[in-house]
């Protein structure tokens, strides 16, 4: 639990100095007027914890410099708090403009002090870790109720509130456990890998079994195969006999078809010969008909060649010549036009020649005028330059001398003013020296007083610490004695619990023994009954057998007698064991009754002891021991040693505490006196430093040297000014009057102005002379400006003259060119050529018109060109027609030659028909060479060919050939098959290591392989099905093995099935643990977050009647809908109003009642999210002006809540801040009154300063929270 123990503050906001020792438990009221530093006290605690200001709005960014009191340069906050058995000492210092510094010291029980932390970031992280990750935001929304921040919780969204609840309840541990129990992809991969390894091992184990069975099936199939092969041999031999009969039938049928096929061939040849004869007669008739037509066409072509061809060639030649003449006419027309253009250009050149002569004369006149003007300007410019070289240097030298003199006069005035100021500072330097001596004397006396006060304060503080240590030792002894008593009782209770457990175990053992005895009793009882019945039956049967059996065969009676004897022996044994079991049962029952009686007595004693001893009492005593600086003993012997070490004391705890408080007050007064004296020393030192700084700033230590140096500089300036004024010819009376004030300064008297009213001042004379000189130089510069203008004119005239000369040169060149090529002569020649061209063009035109008229055409080049194209086209058509003459002649010769060849062919064909008549008959030869006879004979041949069906004969031949080939092939195949079957059987026998048989019959093979007689061909289907199934399974398993081996990278070594199965079971168990653990943790976290709202509502219903004085009792807390949030969105509070008979929201209530509801919500939420089982649970709650606008009744209700049991049972320290006087300090166990940043009144206990006290180093308790504690916290909250 987090407890505030000690707080010291210096110059923090409105707090000037504060030193508070918080009580271990109780309600605390902090009162004071406005601006007294009450809220600054809470902000100092927040700043000590988190190192940042407590801004009222999250959007405000406060600077650390704002935390320092006005007029101070530094601020210091020191906080001592305990977190369970660990104490944190936090000291933060702020220096204006430099940021903050931190010193963190951690003290734990049982271990040496840890190294002091000064790094800001590391210290902040360490503090937050020690506080159980309690951040500033969580504190402000839960256990710190700020001024005007009652509605802060209601303004939070569901996600923000849920984040605060998770951090407050320490659910980060659950988050880390969730991460630990999270099922990762690697876990699933490992599990899948293990499963695949198991599958691979199973496959590897199954493969050899299947392989052996497959080999057996293969052998059986080979045997069946031998049977099938033998049947195939039989079938092949039968097939060979059938195919030999078929071959004989094919030979007989083929001879018949060959005779029919020979006659068909003769008919075909005769029919072809007749067709050739008919064709020859038709070709001869066609050739004889085309010969006269070809001869007529040849005669017509010869006529046109002799008559039309020469005329067309002549016309084409004449039209071509005429077109050339028209081209000449066109060229002459173009030349005539060109001559006209040349005449126009020559006339233009002649005109330009005349203009050039006139321009040349004008340019020569301008050149003469410009040359004269240039000479005049150059002469004027030369005169100005001569004047400037002689007058300007003298004026510039005078101007420089006058400026130097004026500067010296200005410097003299400044030196005189500095000298007067140094004289005035002499008095201030004397006064500063006197004040320095006085301040140094006062500072020395005050430092002596400070040393005495510090010695007294240290002595008083030492005595107070000794008394406080004595008080703590007395309290520690009392708590150790009580702890020793309670621990002894608890140890006895544990021993009783151990005895009780032993009794319970003994009872269970006896119960088992009783059950075993009853089982034995029942078993032997049944055996006894069975044995007796068997003996009776056997005896009766023996009597019957002996009475009615044949004398020579007494065997049944003997057997029955033996059975009866054995049954009697068994009955006797069973009876004896039955009796022992019953005795043992009774003994065990007696022991059980005795054990139950003792167990109940021990259980009653333990219940009575538990009622008198409560664990909370021991925990409270241990917390008191820890708070008093002691270590919790690990055993009763260690407690005895600690008691002896502490020793005995005469006074009581109250007396020792009273003495410590008195001595503490004396030490506080001594410290106050030291503080006052230190302030006086600081003030005097600051004054002394200010005086020293003032003396150094004005350099009063060297004042006399500066006066002497200024006086010598003024004298030198006087001499230099006199010399310069004499050189410029200034009047000496004026100079003497100007220097008179300087002589007066030497005697340290004020300057006099008498007698100088009628004499001009030296500065005025120098300034007037300076201005006159400047005016003369300006006049000279004006003339020089005119000289520059003249220079510009010279440049312009020279440029103009150069341009005119260039133009004159150009015109002269053009005139020379015109003289060499006279335009007038060229113009006359061009006109003569134009006349000649006109006459020639007219003659040619007349000639062309006459030639066109003779040809009967229209005059014009286009018409002549058209006529020429038509004549050339007609000539080409005639030439093409004449070119066919050779083709016609060749056709005529070809027809004549073909008639002769066909006549010769007819005689040969008639001879062939005569040959065919020997086999076909005389009818094949035509009696007459007429077409009708020949056609009739050919038709008869075709009819006979159609009736014979040659295609059918051909197909029959092909069928017979195929049938013969198939039969021979079948015979060959059958023989090959028989040989192959015998080879196969031989191979199978060799494979199965059997000798070669004498014959390949069933009897011969069975002799060498007896297995053949066990299987028949009917077993083939069953064996093949079994083999197929085995092969499929083997193939699947081999593929699985290859894939799994490749995936798992196993290699050639097989896996052990039992080993991989055990590994898989372990992984599956770990996987299920993670899976269910993750689910349980998630459910626990969700249940914790879901219970916050109901718990808050529950505590609100307890607090609201107290705050409202019984006005309201029933309150309903609901949340808005918000996606992704377990506990819902922002809070909505409504209260039951009996008058309205409904729940009313806050908006319909008065402002005071709404504030009461908000306060009840804040307090209930702070209680609901307390992590009670965590070592870092806040043990305090801070309320800063929660209801400042309350009336007296409501304020009294608030006091009842703060000082009551509801908050007291959840928080050790309840701090209420108020400026209202309605709160009676007597109603609070502890109260503090503040004013002007200091504590005016307080009833806090005076204890030893724990900021410097050393902690015990023996013993240590772990403060880390494990999952079991988190589970306890979740169970308590739910």
mmCIF file of C-alpha atoms in Angstrom, residues 99 153 194 212 272 303 316 443 563 587 674 775 798 816 957 1034 1049:
data_model
loop_
_atom_site.group_PDB
_atom_site.id
_atom_site.type_symbol
_atom_site.label_atom_id
_atom_site.label_comp_id
_atom_site.label_asym_id
_atom_site.label_seq_id
_atom_site.Cartn_x
_atom_site.Cartn_y
_atom_site.Cartn_z
ATOM 1 C CA UNK A 99 14.821 22.874 -15.758
ATOM 2 C CA UNK A 153 -14.673 11.169 -14.910
ATOM 3 C CA UNK A 194 4.999 -33.182 -34.353
ATOM 4 C CA UNK A 212 5.360 -58.391 -47.277
ATOM 5 C CA UNK A 272 -10.425 -47.405 -125.083
ATOM 6 C CA UNK A 303 -3.871 -5.861 -147.126
ATOM 7 C CA UNK A 316 2.432 10.843 -136.715
ATOM 8 C CA UNK A 443 27.403 41.028 7.313
ATOM 9 C CA UNK A 563 -15.743 -83.629 -6.724
ATOM 10 C CA UNK A 587 -12.288 -54.118 14.116
ATOM 11 C CA UNK A 674 18.144 29.930 11.407
ATOM 12 C CA UNK A 775 30.642 76.800 -52.588
ATOM 13 C CA UNK A 798 33.153 62.753 -84.371
ATOM 14 C CA UNK A 816 32.154 54.306 -110.138
ATOM 15 C CA UNK A 957 -9.116 -60.077 -104.396
ATOM 16 C CA UNK A 1034 1.675 -48.418 -50.654
ATOM 17 C CA UNK A 1049 14.182 -33.056 -43.511
#
